[in-house]
Short mmCIF file of C-alpha atoms and ligand atoms in Angstrom, two decimals:
data_model
loop_
_atom_site.label_atom_id
_atom_site.label_comp_id
_atom_site.label_asym_id
_atom_site.label_seq_id
_atom_site.Cartn_x
_atom_site.Cartn_y
_atom_site.Cartn_z
CA UNK A 1433 160.92 210.25 -15.93
CA UNK A 1434 156.41 210.20 -15.54
CA UNK A 1435 153.81 211.59 -17.61
CA UNK A 1436 153.25 215.33 -16.33
CA UNK A 1437 150.14 215.11 -14.41
CA UNK A 1438 148.87 219.32 -13.00
CA UNK A 1439 146.63 218.83 -10.05
CA UNK A 1440 144.35 221.37 -8.87
CA UNK A 1441 143.25 220.52 -4.77
CA UNK A 1442 140.53 222.31 -4.22
CA UNK A 1443 140.40 221.67 -0.30
CA UNK A 1444 137.33 222.52 1.20
CA UNK A 1445 136.30 225.29 -1.44
CA UNK A 1446 133.12 226.25 -3.64
CA UNK A 1447 129.95 225.36 -4.31
CA UNK A 1448 128.55 223.33 -7.36
CA UNK A 1449 127.35 226.24 -8.97
CA UNK A 1450 130.75 228.22 -8.76
CA UNK A 1451 132.72 224.68 -9.10
CA UNK A 1452 130.91 224.87 -13.04
CA UNK A 1453 131.82 228.14 -13.11
CA UNK A 1454 134.94 227.59 -12.08
CA UNK A 1455 135.58 225.03 -14.86
CA UNK A 1456 133.89 227.12 -17.51
CA UNK A 1457 136.61 229.81 -16.54
CA UNK A 1458 139.33 227.02 -16.71
CA UNK A 1459 138.20 224.93 -19.93
CA UNK A 1460 139.33 227.36 -22.61
CA UNK A 1461 142.29 228.08 -21.03
CA UNK A 1462 144.01 224.54 -20.69
CA UNK A 1463 142.25 223.34 -24.23
CA UNK A 1464 145.91 222.34 -25.43
CA UNK A 1465 147.98 221.38 -22.37
CA UNK A 1466 150.30 219.06 -23.56
CA UNK A 1467 150.58 217.51 -19.92
CA UNK A 1468 147.75 215.52 -17.86
CA UNK A 1469 145.04 218.09 -15.63
CA UNK A 1470 143.39 217.72 -12.79
CA UNK A 1471 140.99 219.08 -10.68
CA UNK A 1472 140.37 217.57 -7.14
CA UNK A 1473 137.10 219.23 -5.25
CA UNK A 1474 134.39 218.56 -2.34
CA UNK A 1475 132.53 215.49 -2.82
CA UNK A 1476 129.00 217.59 -3.12
CA UNK A 1477 130.54 218.78 -6.01
CA UNK A 1478 131.82 216.28 -7.79
CA UNK A 1479 128.25 215.58 -9.91
CA UNK A 1480 128.77 219.68 -11.40
CA UNK A 1481 132.41 218.74 -12.16
CA UNK A 1482 132.39 215.79 -14.27
CA UNK A 1483 129.13 218.11 -16.24
CA UNK A 1484 130.94 220.55 -16.48
CA UNK A 1485 134.26 218.92 -17.73
CA UNK A 1486 132.84 216.49 -20.33
CA UNK A 1487 134.06 217.46 -23.90
CA UNK A 1488 137.47 218.51 -22.45
CA UNK A 1489 140.41 215.99 -21.36
CA UNK A 1490 141.15 217.38 -17.38
CA UNK A 1491 139.78 214.59 -15.23
CA UNK A 1492 138.36 214.76 -11.70
CA UNK A 1493 139.48 213.71 -7.99
CA UNK A 1494 137.57 213.56 -4.89
CA UNK A 1495 140.15 214.42 -1.88
CA UNK A 1496 139.37 211.56 -0.16
CA UNK A 1497 137.58 208.07 -0.18
CA UNK A 1498 136.44 204.44 2.65
CA UNK A 1499 138.36 201.41 2.37
CA UNK A 1500 134.72 199.68 2.85
CA UNK A 1501 132.67 199.30 0.14
CA UNK A 1502 129.22 200.00 1.81
CA UNK A 1503 128.14 199.26 5.46
CA UNK A 1504 128.17 201.67 8.96
CA UNK A 1505 129.95 204.20 8.34
CA UNK A 1506 128.47 207.42 9.32
CA UNK A 1507 129.31 210.46 6.61
CA UNK A 1508 131.91 208.64 5.16
CA UNK A 1509 132.11 207.66 0.77
CA UNK A 1510 133.17 204.65 -1.18
CA UNK A 1511 135.71 203.93 -3.17
CA UNK A 1512 133.09 202.62 -5.28
CA UNK A 1513 130.41 205.31 -4.83
CA UNK A 1514 132.93 207.17 -6.81
CA UNK A 1515 133.82 204.90 -9.62
CA UNK A 1516 130.18 204.75 -10.38
CA UNK A 1517 129.31 208.07 -10.63
CA UNK A 1518 132.34 208.32 -13.07
CA UNK A 1519 134.97 209.97 -11.19
CA UNK A 1520 138.62 208.84 -12.00
CA UNK A 1521 140.92 209.87 -9.53
CA UNK A 1522 141.26 210.60 -5.57
CA UNK A 1523 143.25 211.94 -3.76
CA UNK A 1524 144.72 210.59 -0.36
CA UNK A 1525 146.97 210.77 2.33
CA UNK A 1526 146.77 214.75 2.55
CA UNK A 1527 148.31 216.54 5.28
CA UNK A 1528 145.63 217.81 6.35
CA UNK A 1529 143.52 214.66 6.47
CA UNK A 1530 146.67 212.94 9.07
CA UNK A 1531 147.01 216.19 10.82
CA UNK A 1532 142.92 217.06 11.88
CA UNK A 1533 141.60 213.55 10.91
CA UNK A 1534 143.20 211.04 12.23
CA UNK A 1535 144.55 209.70 8.78
CA UNK A 1536 147.11 207.13 9.38
CA UNK A 1537 150.27 205.51 6.94
CA UNK A 1538 147.82 202.12 8.02
CA UNK A 1539 144.80 203.90 6.61
CA UNK A 1540 145.81 205.29 4.14
CA UNK A 1541 147.12 202.15 2.95
CA UNK A 1542 143.67 200.75 3.51
CA UNK A 1543 141.94 203.31 1.34
CA UNK A 1544 145.25 203.04 -1.46
CA UNK A 1545 143.65 199.67 -1.51
CA UNK A 1546 140.09 200.37 -2.09
CA UNK A 1547 140.49 202.82 -4.87
CA UNK A 1548 142.87 200.65 -6.82
CA UNK A 1549 139.89 197.45 -6.20
CA UNK A 1550 137.65 200.21 -7.95
CA UNK A 1551 140.14 201.03 -10.54
CA UNK A 1552 140.02 204.27 -9.90
CA UNK A 1553 143.79 206.08 -9.49
CA UNK A 1554 144.67 207.19 -6.54
CA UNK A 1555 147.30 210.79 -5.91
CA UNK A 1556 149.42 209.57 -2.75
CA UNK A 1557 150.15 211.83 -0.84
CA UNK A 1558 153.03 212.13 1.07
CA UNK A 1559 155.37 214.52 3.27
CA UNK A 1560 157.40 215.56 6.09
CA UNK A 1561 156.21 218.22 9.05
CA UNK A 1562 158.57 221.25 9.74
CA UNK A 1563 160.45 218.94 13.40
CA UNK A 1564 161.12 215.68 11.13
CA UNK A 1565 163.21 218.23 8.19
CA UNK A 1566 165.35 219.86 10.91
CA UNK A 1567 165.69 216.74 12.21
CA UNK A 1568 166.67 215.04 9.71
CA UNK A 1569 164.25 212.40 8.77
CA UNK A 1570 162.43 214.16 6.25
CA UNK A 1571 164.15 210.76 3.82
CA UNK A 1572 162.97 208.20 6.38
CA UNK A 1573 159.22 209.98 7.44
CA UNK A 1574 158.33 210.46 3.05
CA UNK A 1575 160.27 206.44 2.29
CA UNK A 1576 157.85 205.22 5.39
CA UNK A 1577 155.21 207.00 4.16
CA UNK A 1578 155.30 205.97 0.68
CA UNK A 1579 156.13 202.10 1.42
CA UNK A 1580 153.65 201.60 4.15
CA UNK A 1581 150.69 203.05 1.66
CA UNK A 1582 152.07 200.78 -1.60
CA UNK A 1583 152.10 197.90 0.55
CA UNK A 1584 150.68 195.08 -1.45
CA UNK A 1585 150.27 197.27 -4.67
CA UNK A 1586 151.40 195.57 -7.43
CA UNK A 1587 153.50 196.40 -10.01
CA UNK A 1588 150.83 196.75 -12.87
CA UNK A 1589 148.61 198.92 -10.63
CA UNK A 1590 151.45 201.02 -9.86
CA UNK A 1591 151.00 202.69 -13.39
CA UNK A 1592 147.75 204.20 -11.34
CA UNK A 1593 149.27 205.82 -8.55
CA UNK A 1594 150.66 209.26 -8.76
CA UNK A 1595 152.69 210.80 -6.28
CA UNK A 1596 152.90 213.63 -4.50
CA UNK A 1597 154.97 214.43 -2.45
CA UNK A 1598 153.77 217.64 -0.02
CA UNK A 1599 156.00 218.73 2.69
CA UNK A 1600 153.54 220.07 5.43
CA UNK A 1601 155.52 223.23 6.21
CA UNK A 1602 154.94 224.33 2.47
CA UNK A 1603 151.42 223.97 2.68
CA UNK A 1604 149.45 227.01 2.39
CA UNK A 1605 152.19 228.43 3.84
CA UNK A 1606 154.07 230.98 1.14
CA UNK A 1607 156.39 229.16 1.95
CA UNK A 1608 157.40 227.47 -1.28
CA UNK A 1609 160.37 224.09 -0.84
CA UNK A 1610 163.23 225.48 -3.30
CA UNK A 1611 163.51 223.46 -6.66
CA UNK A 1612 166.23 221.78 -4.70
CA UNK A 1613 164.69 220.70 -2.40
CA UNK A 1614 161.51 219.08 -3.64
CA UNK A 1615 163.55 217.89 -6.37
CA UNK A 1616 165.84 215.82 -3.56
CA UNK A 1617 162.74 214.59 -1.77
CA UNK A 1618 161.68 213.89 -5.98
CA UNK A 1619 164.33 211.21 -6.45
CA UNK A 1620 164.25 210.42 -3.34
CA UNK A 1621 160.56 209.22 -3.87
CA UNK A 1622 161.58 206.90 -6.98
CA UNK A 1623 164.57 205.74 -5.38
CA UNK A 1624 162.41 203.97 -2.61
CA UNK A 1625 159.54 203.12 -5.79
CA UNK A 1626 162.96 201.48 -7.59
CA UNK A 1627 163.69 199.60 -4.46
CA UNK A 1628 160.46 197.86 -3.84
CA UNK A 1629 159.29 197.40 -7.56
CA UNK A 1630 162.33 198.38 -10.64
CA UNK A 1631 163.85 201.52 -11.72
CA UNK A 1632 162.13 200.85 -15.39
CA UNK A 1633 159.20 200.53 -13.29
CA UNK A 1634 160.72 203.31 -11.05
CA UNK A 1635 160.58 205.82 -14.11
CA UNK A 1636 157.28 205.72 -15.72
CA UNK A 1637 155.80 207.27 -12.22
CA UNK A 1638 153.85 210.68 -12.04
CA UNK A 1639 155.75 212.24 -9.05
CA UNK A 1640 154.26 215.19 -8.20
CA UNK A 1641 155.46 218.37 -5.50
CA UNK A 1642 153.05 220.09 -3.75
CA UNK A 1643 152.81 223.26 -1.04
CA UNK A 1644 152.71 226.93 -2.41
CA UNK A 1645 153.27 226.21 -5.98
CA UNK A 1646 151.84 229.12 -7.82
CA UNK A 1647 152.76 230.98 -11.37
CA UNK A 1648 155.58 232.55 -10.39
CA UNK A 1649 157.68 229.51 -9.41
CA UNK A 1650 156.09 226.52 -10.69
CA UNK A 1651 157.92 226.39 -14.11
CA UNK A 1652 161.22 225.94 -11.65
CA UNK A 1653 159.65 223.88 -9.78
CA UNK A 1654 158.27 221.68 -12.90
CA UNK A 1655 161.93 221.94 -14.61
CA UNK A 1656 163.69 219.60 -12.19
CA UNK A 1657 164.67 216.56 -13.27
CA UNK A 1658 162.52 214.42 -10.22
CA UNK A 1659 159.50 216.26 -10.71
CA UNK A 1660 156.72 215.31 -12.62
CA UNK A 1661 153.47 217.60 -12.09
CA UNK A 1662 152.12 219.26 -8.91
CA UNK A 1663 149.53 219.55 -6.68
CA UNK A 1664 148.26 222.57 -6.40
CA UNK A 1665 145.82 224.18 -3.63
CA UNK A 1666 145.39 228.07 -3.34
CA UNK A 1667 146.30 228.87 -6.82
CA UNK A 1668 144.18 225.94 -8.19
CA UNK A 1669 141.05 228.26 -7.75
CA UNK A 1670 142.92 230.57 -9.77
CA UNK A 1671 141.82 229.91 -13.41
CA UNK A 1672 144.41 232.16 -15.27
CA UNK A 1673 147.26 231.14 -12.55
CA UNK A 1674 146.67 227.22 -12.65
CA UNK A 1675 146.68 227.73 -16.00
CA UNK A 1676 150.07 228.87 -16.25
CA UNK A 1677 151.03 226.24 -13.93
CA UNK A 1678 149.91 223.88 -16.37
CA UNK A 1679 151.06 225.60 -19.32
CA UNK A 1680 154.73 225.27 -17.95
CA UNK A 1681 154.72 221.12 -17.23
CA UNK A 1682 156.43 220.76 -20.75
P1 13P B 1260 148.78 225.34 -1.31
O1 13P B 1260 149.25 224.96 -2.39
O2 13P B 1260 147.70 226.14 -0.64
O3 13P B 1260 149.75 225.86 -0.15
O4 13P B 1260 148.54 223.85 -1.65
C1 13P B 1260 149.63 222.14 -1.14
C2 13P B 1260 148.36 221.19 -1.43
O5 13P B 1260 148.41 221.06 0.49
C3 13P B 1260 148.18 220.80 -2.09
O6 13P B 1260 147.05 219.03 -2.02
#
């Protein structure tokens, strides 16, 4: 389906010096990767990451951005600022942003707009809570998150959107979705995109799975027909594990 993309989401981990060290460790291990490889680092580590990835094909992502270009928004970072420093990607709508920092489908849509306007590629996260899965409304929840976030996104712009399906109950819990569960929802996201755009367009979109993906379970998840990559938290902080996942994406 879409091009394989393996992205690490470092969350709130690593200092600039530690960022340099970890990327230096990852670089030789992923030099023969056939998929795209991205590291998503804290804002203060972006400069170190951009410097460290030089001479490799590793992309650098921020973990959020504000929707305004500039202004009185203490503590915020704009998409323009990220683009200006050479960042290529931004993770948006992560469940931790939604759960702990008040992000909603509407603010995620605004951030997506700003990121695309600035020329960034977006890793858009969607996923259901355990209660929603138990109620049997996973499909509705994920389709709605996807539709709202993509509101106003053109077919051309969609080539700069990667979608990450991250069931909230699988994040940081060690409880991975089964390969069937992951594939079922990734396929549903693709169907939602087909409805919004076309089958042709939907086939080209990279849809990742995220949630306790690790060196041991990555190959099975990545072998699914609609899973085109992974967004990896904990395991992305260990270079050999991350490299194993990258090698499994083919
Ligand atoms: P874990 O891989 O630690 O479960 O985190 C997944 C995630 O949230 C990636 O964005």
